[in-house]
Amino acid sequence: DAKTTQPPSMDCAEGRAANLPCNHSTISGNEYVYWYRQIHSQGPQYIIHGLKNNETNEMASLIITEDRKSSTLILPHATLRDTAVYYCIVRANTGANSKLTFGKGITLSVRP
Amino acid sequence: DVKVTQSSRYLVKRTGEKVFLECVQDMDHENMFWYRQDPGLGLRLIYFSYDVKMKEKGDIPEGYSVSREKKERFSLILESASTNQTSMYLCASRMGGPMSNEQFFGPGTRLTVL
């Protein structure tokens, strides 16, 4: 699976949009971009995933660049409960046993 | 709702002891995973299993073994616990097939080896 690069941390004000960047310049054509987050003392939680089109669900939006070498996770109205470590992962969906490889993630701190 | 449960939230063991960490999922998922999480290192995959009695090494399998005798249960075994295995251990499960997307995690077991 391709490697991802994320800044170690960022913060944003409550109520504002949080834009979390991720670089995955070696992504291959069959690899999806996944985002998970981990709130303190809990297991990671799935947020969203995409291949090449932008995606949106009730939690977030995922914007993938046209060349697919980078993506941005957008939390449109961040709340204090969104403070967590966010992991960007690329994974091929081919093969029943393909696995997620987590990096160090980005720590998002939402301030009041 | 999918539920992944782990046998203990906190565990304290002595060096040299044999340690069993149990994970059970209730959604008939084919794939199950064991990770450990350490400060500054993120989550690292120890072993995974994509079917009963099947297992594959992850990125850091040394010092660990696993057992998958039933589909719903995936056990992580530390044959002889050492202090460098003090860590948070996370189990996860995922449906099989190429279109399976979401991986569900348990709450974690914080293991301390003295």
PDB file of C-alpha atoms in Angstrom:
ATOM      1  CA  ASP A   1       0.000   0.000   0.000  1.00  0.00           C
ATOM      2  CA  ALA A   2       1.158   3.528  -0.777  1.00  0.00           C
ATOM      3  CA  LYS A   3       2.552   5.647   2.004  1.00  0.00           C
ATOM      4  CA  THR A   4       0.859   8.825   3.207  1.00  0.00           C
ATOM      5  CA  THR A   5       2.292  12.001   4.706  1.00  0.00           C
ATOM      6  CA  GLN A   6       0.383  14.210   7.120  1.00  0.00           C
ATOM      7  CA  PRO A   7       1.508  17.169   9.219  1.00  0.00           C
ATOM      8  CA  PRO A   8       1.757  16.177  12.876  1.00  0.00           C
ATOM      9  CA  SER A   9      -0.833  18.596  14.214  1.00  0.00           C
ATOM     10  CA  MET A  10      -3.164  21.464  13.536  1.00  0.00           C
ATOM     11  CA  ASP A  11      -5.842  23.384  15.325  1.00  0.00           C
ATOM     12  CA  CYS A  12      -8.978  25.251  14.441  1.00  0.00           C
ATOM     13  CA  ALA A  13     -11.680  27.256  16.178  1.00  0.00           C
ATOM     14  CA  GLU A  14     -14.956  25.674  17.148  1.00  0.00           C
ATOM     15  CA  GLY A  15     -17.618  26.215  14.502  1.00  0.00           C
ATOM     16  CA  ARG A  16     -15.102  26.777  11.713  1.00  0.00           C
ATOM     17  CA  ALA A  17     -14.180  24.320   8.983  1.00  0.00           C
ATOM     18  CA  ALA A  18     -11.224  22.063   9.656  1.00  0.00           C
ATOM     19  CA  ASN A  19      -9.246  21.152   6.535  1.00  0.00           C
ATOM     20  CA  LEU A  20      -6.892  18.239   7.093  1.00  0.00           C
ATOM     21  CA  PRO A  21      -4.340  17.628   4.313  1.00  0.00           C
ATOM     22  CA  CYS A  22      -2.766  14.374   3.226  1.00  0.00           C
ATOM     23  CA  ASN A  23      -0.122  13.610   0.605  1.00  0.00           C
ATOM     24  CA  HIS A  24      -0.050  10.246  -1.140  1.00  0.00           C
ATOM     25  CA  SER A  25       2.116  10.885  -4.173  1.00  0.00           C
ATOM     26  CA  THR A  26       2.824   7.195  -4.841  1.00  0.00           C
ATOM     27  CA  ILE A  27      -0.815   6.125  -4.871  1.00  0.00           C
ATOM     28  CA  SER A  28      -1.638   3.635  -7.592  1.00  0.00           C
ATOM     29  CA  GLY A  29      -4.730   3.422  -9.720  1.00  0.00           C
ATOM     30  CA  ASN A  30      -6.569   0.802  -7.686  1.00  0.00           C
ATOM     31  CA  GLU A  31      -5.930   2.360  -4.267  1.00  0.00           C
ATOM     32  CA  TYR A  32      -8.611   4.161  -2.333  1.00  0.00           C
ATOM     33  CA  VAL A  33      -8.079   6.984   0.154  1.00  0.00           C
ATOM     34  CA  TYR A  34      -9.521   6.273   3.601  1.00  0.00           C
ATOM     35  CA  TRP A  35      -9.857   8.502   6.621  1.00  0.00           C
ATOM     36  CA  TYR A  36     -10.244   7.261  10.190  1.00  0.00           C
ATOM     37  CA  ARG A  37     -10.117   9.143  13.450  1.00  0.00           C
ATOM     38  CA  GLN A  38      -9.283   8.162  16.988  1.00  0.00           C
ATOM     39  CA  ILE A  39     -10.695  10.026  19.925  1.00  0.00           C
ATOM     40  CA  HIS A  40      -8.678   9.713  23.114  1.00  0.00           C
ATOM     41  CA  SER A  41      -9.017   6.303  24.830  1.00  0.00           C
ATOM     42  CA  GLN A  42     -11.166   4.848  22.063  1.00  0.00           C
ATOM     43  CA  GLY A  43     -10.515   2.639  19.049  1.00  0.00           C
ATOM     44  CA  PRO A  44     -10.283   4.284  15.610  1.00  0.00           C
ATOM     45  CA  GLN A  45     -13.511   5.083  13.807  1.00  0.00           C
ATOM     46  CA  TYR A  46     -14.130   5.096  10.057  1.00  0.00           C
ATOM     47  CA  ILE A  47     -15.011   8.493   8.568  1.00  0.00           C
ATOM     48  CA  ILE A  48     -15.051   8.347   4.781  1.00  0.00           C
ATOM     49  CA  HIS A  49     -13.278   6.955   1.748  1.00  0.00           C
ATOM     50  CA  GLY A  50     -12.973   7.720  -1.982  1.00  0.00           C
ATOM     51  CA  LEU A  51     -11.220   6.727  -5.183  1.00  0.00           C
ATOM     52  CA  LYS A  52     -11.144   9.769  -7.453  1.00  0.00           C
ATOM     53  CA  ASN A  53     -14.388  11.667  -7.037  1.00  0.00           C
ATOM     54  CA  ASN A  54     -15.104  13.945  -4.119  1.00  0.00           C
ATOM     55  CA  GLU A  55     -17.229  12.321  -1.438  1.00  0.00           C
ATOM     56  CA  THR A  56     -19.485  13.638   1.304  1.00  0.00           C
ATOM     57  CA  ASN A  57     -21.313  11.975   4.154  1.00  0.00           C
ATOM     58  CA  GLU A  58     -22.845  13.087   7.427  1.00  0.00           C
ATOM     59  CA  MET A  59     -19.448  13.366   9.092  1.00  0.00           C
ATOM     60  CA  ALA A  60     -17.173  14.976   6.528  1.00  0.00           C
ATOM     61  CA  SER A  61     -16.223  15.709   2.935  1.00  0.00           C
ATOM     62  CA  LEU A  62     -13.257  14.262   1.093  1.00  0.00           C
ATOM     63  CA  ILE A  63     -11.631  16.219  -1.708  1.00  0.00           C
ATOM     64  CA  ILE A  64      -9.159  14.304  -3.878  1.00  0.00           C
ATOM     65  CA  THR A  65      -6.983  16.189  -6.358  1.00  0.00           C
ATOM     66  CA  GLU A  66      -7.271  15.335 -10.016  1.00  0.00           C
ATOM     67  CA  ASP A  67      -3.867  13.649 -10.073  1.00  0.00           C
ATOM     68  CA  ARG A  68      -4.846  11.790  -6.849  1.00  0.00           C
ATOM     69  CA  LYS A  69      -1.522  12.634  -5.241  1.00  0.00           C
ATOM     70  CA  SER A  70      -3.157  14.441  -2.338  1.00  0.00           C
ATOM     71  CA  SER A  71      -6.473  14.829  -0.564  1.00  0.00           C
ATOM     72  CA  THR A  72      -8.165  16.962   2.062  1.00  0.00           C
ATOM     73  CA  LEU A  73     -10.635  15.904   4.708  1.00  0.00           C
ATOM     74  CA  ILE A  74     -13.050  18.684   5.564  1.00  0.00           C
ATOM     75  CA  LEU A  75     -15.037  18.850   8.789  1.00  0.00           C
ATOM     76  CA  PRO A  76     -17.428  21.673   7.887  1.00  0.00           C
ATOM     77  CA  HIS A  77     -18.266  22.896  11.396  1.00  0.00           C
ATOM     78  CA  ALA A  78     -15.734  21.557  13.856  1.00  0.00           C
ATOM     79  CA  THR A  79     -16.854  20.932  17.444  1.00  0.00           C
ATOM     80  CA  LEU A  80     -14.837  20.220  20.574  1.00  0.00           C
ATOM     81  CA  ARG A  81     -15.760  16.538  20.173  1.00  0.00           C
ATOM     82  CA  ASP A  82     -13.872  16.477  16.871  1.00  0.00           C
ATOM     83  CA  THR A  83     -10.586  16.805  18.753  1.00  0.00           C
ATOM     84  CA  ALA A  84      -8.834  13.567  17.789  1.00  0.00           C
ATOM     85  CA  VAL A  85      -6.038  11.998  15.773  1.00  0.00           C
ATOM     86  CA  TYR A  86      -7.019  11.695  12.114  1.00  0.00           C
ATOM     87  CA  TYR A  87      -5.445   9.023   9.942  1.00  0.00           C
ATOM     88  CA  CYS A  88      -5.209   9.163   6.162  1.00  0.00           C
ATOM     89  CA  ILE A  89      -4.644   5.723   4.652  1.00  0.00           C
ATOM     90  CA  VAL A  90      -4.472   4.388   1.123  1.00  0.00           C
ATOM     91  CA  ARG A  91      -5.481   0.846   0.453  1.00  0.00           C
ATOM     92  CA  ALA A  92      -6.233  -1.283  -2.543  1.00  0.00           C
ATOM     93  CA  ASN A  93      -9.636  -2.892  -2.403  1.00  0.00           C
ATOM     94  CA  THR A  94      -8.537  -5.818  -4.524  1.00  0.00           C
ATOM     95  CA  GLY A  95      -8.176  -9.031  -2.636  1.00  0.00           C
ATOM     96  CA  ALA A  96     -10.274 -10.080   0.288  1.00  0.00           C
ATOM     97  CA  ASN A  97      -7.376  -9.773   2.696  1.00  0.00           C
ATOM     98  CA  SER A  98      -6.091  -6.294   1.851  1.00  0.00           C
ATOM     99  CA  LYS A  99      -5.123  -4.452   4.996  1.00  0.00           C
ATOM    100  CA  LEU A 100      -5.064  -0.908   6.355  1.00  0.00           C
ATOM    101  CA  THR A 101      -1.687   0.471   7.314  1.00  0.00           C
ATOM    102  CA  PHE A 102      -1.948   3.343   9.768  1.00  0.00           C
ATOM    103  CA  GLY A 103       0.668   6.070   9.947  1.00  0.00           C
ATOM    104  CA  LYS A 104       1.055   8.537  12.813  1.00  0.00           C
ATOM    105  CA  GLY A 105      -1.878  10.658  11.757  1.00  0.00           C
ATOM    106  CA  ILE A 106      -2.560  14.328  12.396  1.00  0.00           C
ATOM    107  CA  THR A 107      -3.702  15.562  15.779  1.00  0.00           C
ATOM    108  CA  LEU A 108      -6.554  18.028  15.403  1.00  0.00           C
ATOM    109  CA  SER A 109      -7.237  20.274  18.363  1.00  0.00           C
ATOM    110  CA  VAL A 110     -10.495  22.220  18.261  1.00  0.00           C
ATOM    111  CA  ARG A 111     -10.363  25.255  20.518  1.00  0.00           C
ATOM    112  CA  PRO A 112     -13.420  26.974  22.031  1.00  0.00           C
TER     113      PRO A 112
ATOM    114  CA  ASP B   1     -24.577  -2.111  15.241  1.00  0.00           C
ATOM    115  CA  VAL B   2     -21.323  -3.971  14.751  1.00  0.00           C
ATOM    116  CA  LYS B   3     -19.700  -4.766  17.995  1.00  0.00           C
ATOM    117  CA  VAL B   4     -16.089  -5.700  18.566  1.00  0.00           C
ATOM    118  CA  THR B   5     -15.339  -6.602  22.134  1.00  0.00           C
ATOM    119  CA  GLN B   6     -12.039  -7.266  23.839  1.00  0.00           C
ATOM    120  CA  SER B   7     -11.721  -9.406  26.937  1.00  0.00           C
ATOM    121  CA  SER B   8     -10.121  -6.782  29.169  1.00  0.00           C
ATOM    122  CA  ARG B   9      -9.651  -3.016  29.162  1.00  0.00           C
ATOM    123  CA  TYR B  10      -6.637  -3.205  31.460  1.00  0.00           C
ATOM    124  CA  LEU B  11      -4.261  -6.084  32.116  1.00  0.00           C
ATOM    125  CA  VAL B  12      -1.103  -6.350  34.205  1.00  0.00           C
ATOM    126  CA  LYS B  13       1.215  -9.316  33.714  1.00  0.00           C
ATOM    127  CA  ARG B  14       4.723 -10.292  34.753  1.00  0.00           C
ATOM    128  CA  THR B  15       7.697 -10.847  32.491  1.00  0.00           C
ATOM    129  CA  GLY B  16       7.741 -14.387  31.138  1.00  0.00           C
ATOM    130  CA  GLU B  17       4.035 -15.021  31.589  1.00  0.00           C
ATOM    131  CA  LYS B  18       1.923 -16.338  28.734  1.00  0.00           C
ATOM    132  CA  VAL B  19      -0.741 -13.791  27.880  1.00  0.00           C
ATOM    133  CA  PHE B  20      -3.947 -14.259  25.912  1.00  0.00           C
ATOM    134  CA  LEU B  21      -5.844 -11.290  24.514  1.00  0.00           C
ATOM    135  CA  GLU B  22      -9.269 -12.212  23.200  1.00  0.00           C
ATOM    136  CA  CYS B  23     -11.357 -10.414  20.610  1.00  0.00           C
ATOM    137  CA  VAL B  24     -14.906 -11.244  19.576  1.00  0.00           C
ATOM    138  CA  GLN B  25     -17.018  -9.686  16.815  1.00  0.00           C
ATOM    139  CA  ASP B  26     -20.715 -10.247  16.275  1.00  0.00           C
ATOM    140  CA  MET B  27     -21.193  -9.379  12.597  1.00  0.00           C
ATOM    141  CA  ASP B  28     -19.894 -12.506  10.883  1.00  0.00           C
ATOM    142  CA  HIS B  29     -16.889 -10.634   9.476  1.00  0.00           C
ATOM    143  CA  GLU B  30     -14.285 -12.632   7.625  1.00  0.00           C
ATOM    144  CA  ASN B  31     -11.321 -10.350   8.357  1.00  0.00           C
ATOM    145  CA  MET B  32      -9.912  -9.711  11.806  1.00  0.00           C
ATOM    146  CA  PHE B  33      -6.840  -7.735  12.862  1.00  0.00           C
ATOM    147  CA  TRP B  34      -4.588  -7.120  15.843  1.00  0.00           C
ATOM    148  CA  TYR B  35      -2.708  -3.827  16.216  1.00  0.00           C
ATOM    149  CA  ARG B  36      -0.603  -2.313  18.914  1.00  0.00           C
ATOM    150  CA  GLN B  37      -0.434   1.400  19.547  1.00  0.00           C
ATOM    151  CA  ASP B  38       2.462   3.213  21.166  1.00  0.00           C
ATOM    152  CA  PRO B  39       3.074   6.945  21.672  1.00  0.00           C
ATOM    153  CA  GLY B  40       4.811   8.459  18.669  1.00  0.00           C
ATOM    154  CA  LEU B  41       4.516   5.283  16.610  1.00  0.00           C
ATOM    155  CA  GLY B  42       0.834   5.186  15.742  1.00  0.00           C
ATOM    156  CA  LEU B  43      -0.983   1.919  15.089  1.00  0.00           C
ATOM    157  CA  ARG B  44       1.110  -0.980  13.881  1.00  0.00           C
ATOM    158  CA  LEU B  45      -0.350  -4.187  12.507  1.00  0.00           C
ATOM    159  CA  ILE B  46       0.761  -7.343  14.306  1.00  0.00           C
ATOM    160  CA  TYR B  47      -1.267 -10.102  12.612  1.00  0.00           C
ATOM    161  CA  PHE B  48      -4.430 -10.442  10.639  1.00  0.00           C
ATOM    162  CA  SER B  49      -6.738 -13.236   9.582  1.00  0.00           C
ATOM    163  CA  TYR B  50      -9.037 -13.379   6.595  1.00  0.00           C
ATOM    164  CA  ASP B  51     -10.717 -16.668   7.421  1.00  0.00           C
ATOM    165  CA  VAL B  52     -10.973 -19.304  10.108  1.00  0.00           C
ATOM    166  CA  LYS B  53      -7.599 -20.940  10.732  1.00  0.00           C
ATOM    167  CA  MET B  54      -5.932 -18.507   8.300  1.00  0.00           C
ATOM    168  CA  LYS B  55      -3.416 -15.931   9.489  1.00  0.00           C
ATOM    169  CA  GLU B  56      -0.908 -13.571   7.991  1.00  0.00           C
ATOM    170  CA  LYS B  57       1.911 -11.619   9.570  1.00  0.00           C
ATOM    171  CA  GLY B  58       1.563  -7.901   9.753  1.00  0.00           C
ATOM    172  CA  ASP B  59       4.379  -5.419  10.178  1.00  0.00           C
ATOM    173  CA  ILE B  60       5.550  -6.423  13.663  1.00  0.00           C
ATOM    174  CA  PRO B  61       4.720 -10.102  14.325  1.00  0.00           C
ATOM    175  CA  GLU B  62       7.831 -10.930  16.359  1.00  0.00           C
ATOM    176  CA  GLY B  63       7.023 -12.119  19.862  1.00  0.00           C
ATOM    177  CA  TYR B  64       3.362 -12.753  19.054  1.00  0.00           C
ATOM    178  CA  SER B  65       1.191 -15.522  17.702  1.00  0.00           C
ATOM    179  CA  VAL B  66      -2.518 -15.688  16.912  1.00  0.00           C
ATOM    180  CA  SER B  67      -5.337 -18.185  16.804  1.00  0.00           C
ATOM    181  CA  ARG B  68      -8.575 -18.126  14.818  1.00  0.00           C
ATOM    182  CA  GLU B  69     -10.490 -21.324  15.540  1.00  0.00           C
ATOM    183  CA  LYS B  70     -13.928 -19.741  15.140  1.00  0.00           C
ATOM    184  CA  LYS B  71     -14.990 -16.985  12.783  1.00  0.00           C
ATOM    185  CA  GLU B  72     -16.072 -14.613  15.522  1.00  0.00           C
ATOM    186  CA  ARG B  73     -12.995 -14.934  17.720  1.00  0.00           C
ATOM    187  CA  PHE B  74      -9.398 -13.879  17.122  1.00  0.00           C
ATOM    188  CA  SER B  75      -6.866 -14.358  19.890  1.00  0.00           C
ATOM    189  CA  LEU B  76      -3.479 -12.704  20.281  1.00  0.00           C
ATOM    190  CA  ILE B  77      -0.921 -14.690  22.268  1.00  0.00           C
ATOM    191  CA  LEU B  78       2.237 -13.449  23.914  1.00  0.00           C
ATOM    192  CA  GLU B  79       4.138 -16.696  24.561  1.00  0.00           C
ATOM    193  CA  SER B  80       6.524 -15.080  27.042  1.00  0.00           C
ATOM    194  CA  ALA B  81       5.617 -11.504  27.825  1.00  0.00           C
ATOM    195  CA  SER B  82       8.370  -8.926  27.917  1.00  0.00           C
ATOM    196  CA  THR B  83       8.402  -5.328  29.140  1.00  0.00           C
ATOM    197  CA  ASN B  84       8.672  -3.997  25.569  1.00  0.00           C
ATOM    198  CA  GLN B  85       5.259  -5.498  24.895  1.00  0.00           C
ATOM    199  CA  THR B  86       3.665  -3.039  27.268  1.00  0.00           C
ATOM    200  CA  SER B  87       1.250  -1.270  24.957  1.00  0.00           C
ATOM    201  CA  MET B  88      -2.340  -0.607  23.932  1.00  0.00           C
ATOM    202  CA  TYR B  89      -3.656  -3.516  21.867  1.00  0.00           C
ATOM    203  CA  LEU B  90      -6.518  -2.937  19.451  1.00  0.00           C
ATOM    204  CA  CYS B  91      -8.570  -5.556  17.666  1.00  0.00           C
ATOM    205  CA  ALA B  92     -10.583  -4.845  14.530  1.00  0.00           C
ATOM    206  CA  SER B  93     -12.835  -6.669  12.116  1.00  0.00           C
ATOM    207  CA  ARG B  94     -14.021  -6.069   8.572  1.00  0.00           C
ATOM    208  CA  MET B  95     -16.338  -7.777   6.158  1.00  0.00           C
ATOM    209  CA  GLY B  96     -14.625  -9.840   3.481  1.00  0.00           C
ATOM    210  CA  GLY B  97     -14.604  -9.104  -0.224  1.00  0.00           C
ATOM    211  CA  PRO B  98     -13.001  -6.369  -2.334  1.00  0.00           C
ATOM    212  CA  MET B  99     -15.772  -3.869  -1.708  1.00  0.00           C
ATOM    213  CA  SER B 100     -15.626  -4.032   2.076  1.00  0.00           C
ATOM    214  CA  ASN B 101     -14.704  -0.625   3.360  1.00  0.00           C
ATOM    215  CA  GLU B 102     -15.278   0.041   7.004  1.00  0.00           C
ATOM    216  CA  GLN B 103     -13.083  -1.528   9.632  1.00  0.00           C
ATOM    217  CA  PHE B 104     -14.573  -1.701  13.115  1.00  0.00           C
ATOM    218  CA  PHE B 105     -12.352  -1.430  16.156  1.00  0.00           C
ATOM    219  CA  GLY B 106     -12.730  -2.652  19.699  1.00  0.00           C
ATOM    220  CA  PRO B 107     -12.116  -0.402  22.712  1.00  0.00           C
ATOM    221  CA  GLY B 108      -8.561  -1.650  23.246  1.00  0.00           C
ATOM    222  CA  THR B 109      -6.680  -3.514  25.978  1.00  0.00           C
ATOM    223  CA  ARG B 110      -3.982  -1.629  27.827  1.00  0.00           C
ATOM    224  CA  LEU B 111      -1.384  -4.251  28.750  1.00  0.00           C
ATOM    225  CA  THR B 112       1.369  -3.564  31.263  1.00  0.00           C
ATOM    226  CA  VAL B 113       4.176  -6.086  31.593  1.00  0.00           C
ATOM    227  CA  LEU B 114       6.180  -5.699  34.790  1.00  0.00           C
TER     228      LEU B 114
END
